Short mmCIF file of C-alpha atoms in Angstrom, two decimals:
data_model
loop_
_atom_site.label_atom_id
_atom_site.label_comp_id
_atom_site.label_asym_id
_atom_site.label_seq_id
_atom_site.Cartn_x
_atom_site.Cartn_y
_atom_site.Cartn_z
CA MET A 143 110.81 26.59 57.66
CA PRO A 144 107.08 25.77 57.52
CA ALA A 145 105.58 24.35 54.38
CA ALA A 146 105.03 26.92 51.68
CA LYS A 147 101.61 28.58 51.94
CA LYS A 148 101.74 30.40 48.64
CA ARG A 149 100.52 28.75 45.47
CA THR A 150 103.44 26.86 44.01
CA ARG A 151 104.47 27.92 40.52
CA THR A 152 104.19 25.14 37.98
CA TYR A 153 107.01 24.07 35.70
CA ASP A 154 106.65 22.32 32.37
CA PRO A 155 108.29 18.90 32.90
CA VAL A 156 109.33 18.62 29.26
CA LYS A 157 111.09 21.98 29.39
CA THR A 158 112.64 21.14 32.75
CA ARG A 159 114.05 17.87 31.44
CA ALA A 160 115.47 19.62 28.39
CA ALA A 161 116.99 22.34 30.57
CA VAL A 162 118.66 19.89 32.95
CA LEU A 163 120.14 17.82 30.14
CA ALA A 164 121.24 20.92 28.24
CA GLN A 165 122.97 22.45 31.24
CA PHE A 166 124.64 19.19 32.18
CA GLY A 167 125.83 18.84 28.61
CA LYS A 168 127.37 22.29 28.74
CA VAL A 169 129.16 21.38 31.97
CA ARG A 170 130.47 18.13 30.48
CA GLU A 171 131.79 19.96 27.45
CA GLY A 172 133.34 22.70 29.55
CA VAL A 173 135.22 20.46 31.98
CA ALA A 174 136.31 17.84 29.44
CA GLY A 175 139.49 19.69 28.60
CA LEU A 176 140.53 20.69 32.11
CA GLY A 177 144.03 19.65 33.10
CA ALA A 178 145.29 18.43 36.46
CA GLY A 179 146.32 21.93 37.47
CA GLN A 180 142.88 23.37 36.73
CA LEU A 181 141.13 20.52 38.54
CA ALA A 182 143.27 21.32 41.59
CA LEU A 183 142.25 24.99 41.69
CA PRO A 184 140.37 26.16 44.81
CA THR A 185 136.69 27.00 44.66
CA ARG A 186 134.47 29.29 46.74
CA LEU A 187 132.99 26.19 48.37
CA GLY A 188 135.18 25.75 51.41
CA GLU A 189 137.96 23.21 50.94
CA TRP A 190 136.61 21.78 47.70
CA ARG A 191 138.83 21.96 44.66
CA VAL A 192 137.48 22.00 41.13
CA ARG A 193 137.74 18.21 41.01
CA GLU A 194 135.39 17.89 44.02
CA LEU A 195 133.03 20.44 42.52
CA VAL A 196 132.77 18.51 39.25
CA ALA A 197 132.15 15.26 41.13
CA HIS A 198 129.45 17.01 43.15
CA ILE A 199 127.70 18.21 40.01
CA GLY A 200 127.43 14.61 38.89
CA MET A 201 126.27 13.64 42.36
CA ALA A 202 123.42 16.15 42.16
CA LEU A 203 121.98 14.17 39.26
CA THR A 204 122.71 10.70 40.63
CA ALA A 205 120.52 11.72 43.58
CA ILE A 206 117.58 10.89 41.33
CA GLY A 207 118.75 7.31 40.87
CA ARG A 208 119.46 6.88 44.57
CA ALA A 209 115.93 8.07 45.37
CA LEU A 210 114.39 5.81 42.72
CA ALA A 211 116.17 2.83 44.28
CA LEU A 212 114.23 3.38 47.53
CA PRO A 213 110.62 2.33 48.08
CA GLU A 214 108.18 4.91 46.79
CA PRO A 215 106.77 7.04 49.63
CA PRO A 216 103.06 6.40 50.29
CA LYS A 217 102.11 10.05 49.78
CA GLN A 218 103.55 13.45 48.99
CA ASP A 219 104.33 15.37 52.17
CA ALA A 220 106.33 18.30 50.82
CA VAL A 221 106.12 20.92 48.08
CA LEU A 222 108.80 22.21 45.77
CA LEU A 223 109.26 25.43 47.75
CA ASP A 224 110.25 23.43 50.84
CA TRP A 225 113.43 22.31 49.10
CA PRO A 226 115.55 25.51 49.21
CA PHE A 227 115.21 25.62 52.99
CA ALA A 228 116.19 21.97 53.50
CA THR A 229 119.58 21.98 51.79
CA SER A 230 121.90 23.24 54.54
CA ALA A 231 121.00 20.45 56.99
CA ASP A 232 122.68 17.86 54.78
CA SER A 233 125.96 19.74 54.30
CA PRO A 234 128.27 17.39 56.29
CA ALA A 235 126.91 14.27 54.58
CA ILE A 236 127.13 15.93 51.17
CA ASP A 237 130.75 16.87 51.80
CA ASP A 238 131.68 13.32 52.84
CA PHE A 239 129.92 11.74 49.87
CA THR A 240 131.46 14.21 47.44
CA ARG A 241 134.96 13.41 48.66
CA TRP A 242 134.26 9.69 48.38
CA LEU A 243 132.98 10.14 44.83
CA THR A 244 136.07 12.13 43.88
CA ALA A 245 138.34 9.34 45.08
CA GLU A 246 136.23 6.65 43.40
CA HIS A 247 136.07 8.38 40.00
CA PRO A 248 139.46 9.69 38.91
CA ASP A 249 138.17 9.67 35.31
CA LEU A 250 135.70 12.54 35.61
CA ASP A 251 134.81 12.52 31.91
CA GLY A 252 133.78 8.87 32.09
CA TYR A 253 131.92 9.47 35.33
CA LEU A 254 129.89 12.35 33.90
CA ALA A 255 129.10 10.40 30.73
CA ALA A 256 127.73 7.54 32.84
CA VAL A 257 125.69 9.97 34.94
CA GLU A 258 124.08 11.38 31.80
CA ARG A 259 123.27 7.94 30.36
CA ASP A 260 121.70 6.80 33.62
CA LEU A 261 119.68 9.99 34.00
CA VAL A 262 118.18 9.73 30.51
CA GLU A 263 117.23 6.10 31.16
CA GLN A 264 115.65 6.98 34.49
CA LEU A 265 113.62 9.84 33.05
CA ASP A 266 112.51 7.64 30.15
CA THR A 267 111.45 4.87 32.52
CA HIS A 268 109.67 6.69 35.35
CA PRO A 269 106.75 9.12 35.13
CA GLY A 270 107.04 12.60 36.55
CA THR A 271 104.40 11.69 39.12
CA ARG A 272 106.62 9.02 40.71
CA LEU A 273 107.26 10.10 44.32
CA LEU A 274 110.83 10.34 45.61
CA GLN A 275 112.03 10.60 49.17
CA THR A 276 114.20 13.74 49.16
CA ASN A 277 115.92 15.85 51.79
CA ALA A 278 112.83 18.09 51.79
CA GLY A 279 110.30 15.26 52.01
CA ALA A 280 108.38 13.21 49.47
CA LEU A 281 108.21 15.03 46.13
CA PRO A 282 107.20 14.02 42.61
CA LEU A 283 110.07 13.31 40.25
CA ALA A 284 109.00 16.23 38.03
CA ASP A 285 109.34 18.65 40.95
CA TYR A 286 112.63 17.19 42.10
CA LEU A 287 114.02 17.63 38.60
CA VAL A 288 113.40 21.37 38.99
CA THR A 289 115.78 21.34 41.97
CA ARG A 290 118.40 19.63 39.82
CA ALA A 291 118.23 22.55 37.40
CA VAL A 292 118.95 24.87 40.33
CA GLU A 293 121.92 22.75 41.43
CA LEU A 294 123.34 22.76 37.91
CA VAL A 295 123.03 26.51 37.40
CA VAL A 296 124.45 27.40 40.80
CA HIS A 297 127.41 25.08 40.45
CA THR A 298 128.09 26.05 36.85
CA ASP A 299 128.56 29.57 38.16
CA ASP A 300 130.86 28.16 40.86
CA LEU A 301 132.92 26.44 38.17
CA ASN A 302 133.22 29.59 36.11
CA ALA A 303 134.33 31.52 39.18
CA ALA A 304 137.00 28.94 39.99
CA VAL A 305 138.59 28.39 36.57
CA PRO A 306 139.83 31.52 34.78
CA GLY A 307 138.49 31.70 31.24
CA LEU A 308 136.21 28.66 31.54
CA ALA A 309 132.89 30.47 30.87
CA VAL A 310 130.54 27.48 30.72
CA PRO A 311 127.32 28.99 29.31
CA LEU A 312 124.02 28.89 31.18
CA ASP A 313 121.02 27.35 29.47
CA ARG A 314 118.27 29.97 29.30
CA GLN A 315 115.50 27.69 30.55
CA ALA A 316 117.64 26.39 33.41
CA LEU A 317 118.53 29.97 34.38
CA ALA A 318 114.88 31.01 34.27
CA THR A 319 113.82 28.04 36.40
CA THR A 320 116.48 28.75 39.00
CA THR A 321 115.66 32.44 39.17
CA ARG A 322 111.94 31.80 39.61
CA LEU A 323 112.29 29.12 42.26
CA LEU A 324 114.61 31.25 44.38
CA ALA A 325 112.45 34.34 43.95
CA ASP A 326 109.40 32.38 45.08
CA ALA A 327 111.41 31.08 48.04
CA LEU A 328 112.00 34.66 49.14
CA ALA A 329 108.25 35.30 49.03
CA VAL A 330 107.76 32.25 51.27
CA LYS A 331 110.45 33.31 53.73
CA ALA A 332 109.19 36.91 53.94
CA PRO A 333 105.48 36.81 53.07
CA GLY A 334 103.76 40.10 52.38
CA GLY A 335 103.17 42.65 49.70
CA ALA A 336 105.18 45.69 50.75
CA THR A 337 108.19 45.07 48.52
CA GLU A 338 108.38 44.11 44.87
CA VAL A 339 111.45 42.16 43.81
CA ARG A 340 112.11 42.21 40.08
CA VAL A 341 114.57 39.90 38.34
CA PRO A 342 113.96 40.59 34.66
CA PRO A 343 113.17 38.90 32.42
CA TYR A 344 112.23 35.91 34.56
CA ALA A 345 110.59 36.80 37.86
CA VAL A 346 108.65 39.37 39.86
CA VAL A 347 107.49 38.60 43.40
CA GLN A 348 105.82 40.49 46.24
CA CYS A 349 107.25 39.98 49.72
CA VAL A 350 107.89 41.57 53.15
CA GLU A 351 105.17 42.56 55.60
CA GLY A 352 103.79 46.07 55.40
CA PRO A 353 101.38 48.15 53.36
CA ARG A 354 100.44 46.39 50.13
CA HIS A 355 100.34 48.48 46.97
CA THR A 356 97.53 47.85 44.49
CA ARG A 357 98.46 49.94 41.47
CA GLY A 358 101.12 52.30 40.21
CA THR A 359 104.77 52.17 41.19
CA PRO A 360 105.35 50.17 44.39
CA PRO A 361 106.90 52.18 47.25
CA ASN A 362 109.58 49.53 47.81
CA VAL A 363 111.33 48.04 44.79
CA VAL A 364 114.37 45.80 44.41
CA GLU A 365 115.74 44.97 40.97
CA THR A 366 118.71 42.90 39.89
CA ASP A 367 119.82 40.54 37.13
CA PRO A 368 119.28 36.76 37.31
CA LEU A 369 122.85 35.73 38.05
CA THR A 370 123.29 38.33 40.79
CA TRP A 371 119.99 37.22 42.31
CA ILE A 372 121.10 33.59 42.31
CA ARG A 373 124.39 34.52 43.96
CA LEU A 374 122.56 36.55 46.61
CA ALA A 375 120.03 33.80 47.27
CA THR A 376 122.73 31.13 47.66
CA GLY A 377 125.25 33.15 49.65
CA ARG A 378 127.80 33.55 46.88
CA GLN A 379 127.51 37.32 47.19
CA THR A 380 126.33 39.49 50.06
CA TRP A 381 123.71 42.19 49.81
CA ALA A 382 126.31 44.84 50.66
CA GLU A 383 128.69 43.56 47.97
CA ALA A 384 125.97 43.64 45.34
CA ARG A 385 124.87 47.14 46.34
CA ASP A 386 128.45 48.44 46.34
CA ALA A 387 129.03 46.95 42.89
CA ALA A 388 125.79 48.48 41.58
CA LYS A 389 124.50 44.99 40.80
CA VAL A 390 121.25 45.61 42.64
CA SER A 391 119.04 48.66 42.96
CA ALA A 392 116.78 49.15 45.97
CA SER A 393 114.39 51.98 46.77
CA GLY A 394 112.09 52.39 49.75
CA GLU A 395 112.36 51.80 53.47
CA ARG A 396 111.49 48.10 53.13
CA ALA A 397 113.79 47.41 50.19
CA ASP A 398 116.83 46.21 52.14
CA LEU A 399 116.87 42.42 51.80
CA GLY A 400 120.19 41.90 53.54
CA ALA A 401 118.70 40.32 56.64
CA LEU A 402 116.70 37.81 54.57
CA LEU A 403 119.61 36.50 52.50
CA PRO A 404 120.89 33.97 51.72
CA LEU A 405 117.90 31.70 51.28
CA MET A 406 119.96 28.54 50.86
CA SER A 407 123.62 27.63 51.11
#
């Protein structure tokens, strides 16, 4: 995927930090009481059980520390919107590392507490402008923290799907950040102005080649809720499933997004 050509949306680093810590706190609280049987439940992520999923959520945040331990890149060579398209290439390595972490940290509560302590210290110590070498290229810490909000929201939803009755809440700012980044990624993947994708109350983007509307009701409109959009964008739900469940509305000849999804997996 070529580097994003659209103007990158900006994110308030203070709000992003608060959102990441809030969502991680909700995850910690939610999984603290899980028993061995619940941790052994299957997830929608291949062969991972809940225990692997929880370890992976911690791993998503320790990625910041691992990047900070490396020499700082000489210059930024990626933008935030490159990240969603770079995730699938690392899947085998992520799976191996997640399984290693699970074996190394049988006390998940203690592991997550240490992850949180380290993250706060790292964010207190390093400025948001500090460059990190990431799977998408060299990005500022403030931008990479946005991707951690996405990881937390997506995997919180995975947890809730795996454990009956768990219902870990989603932080509003983290949900908004995730929705906006993935909506903007769609506009990068399918540039144009023929279709308007609405994910109220957080995002509206123009995408897909074709006649661009300038005023009035667009001829091609897609609308859905934030969580459905996130599931579509990450492959947790197919376009057909969402349409059949009336979770998405689409009108116009260029309003079928099925061939463009998922954006990341």
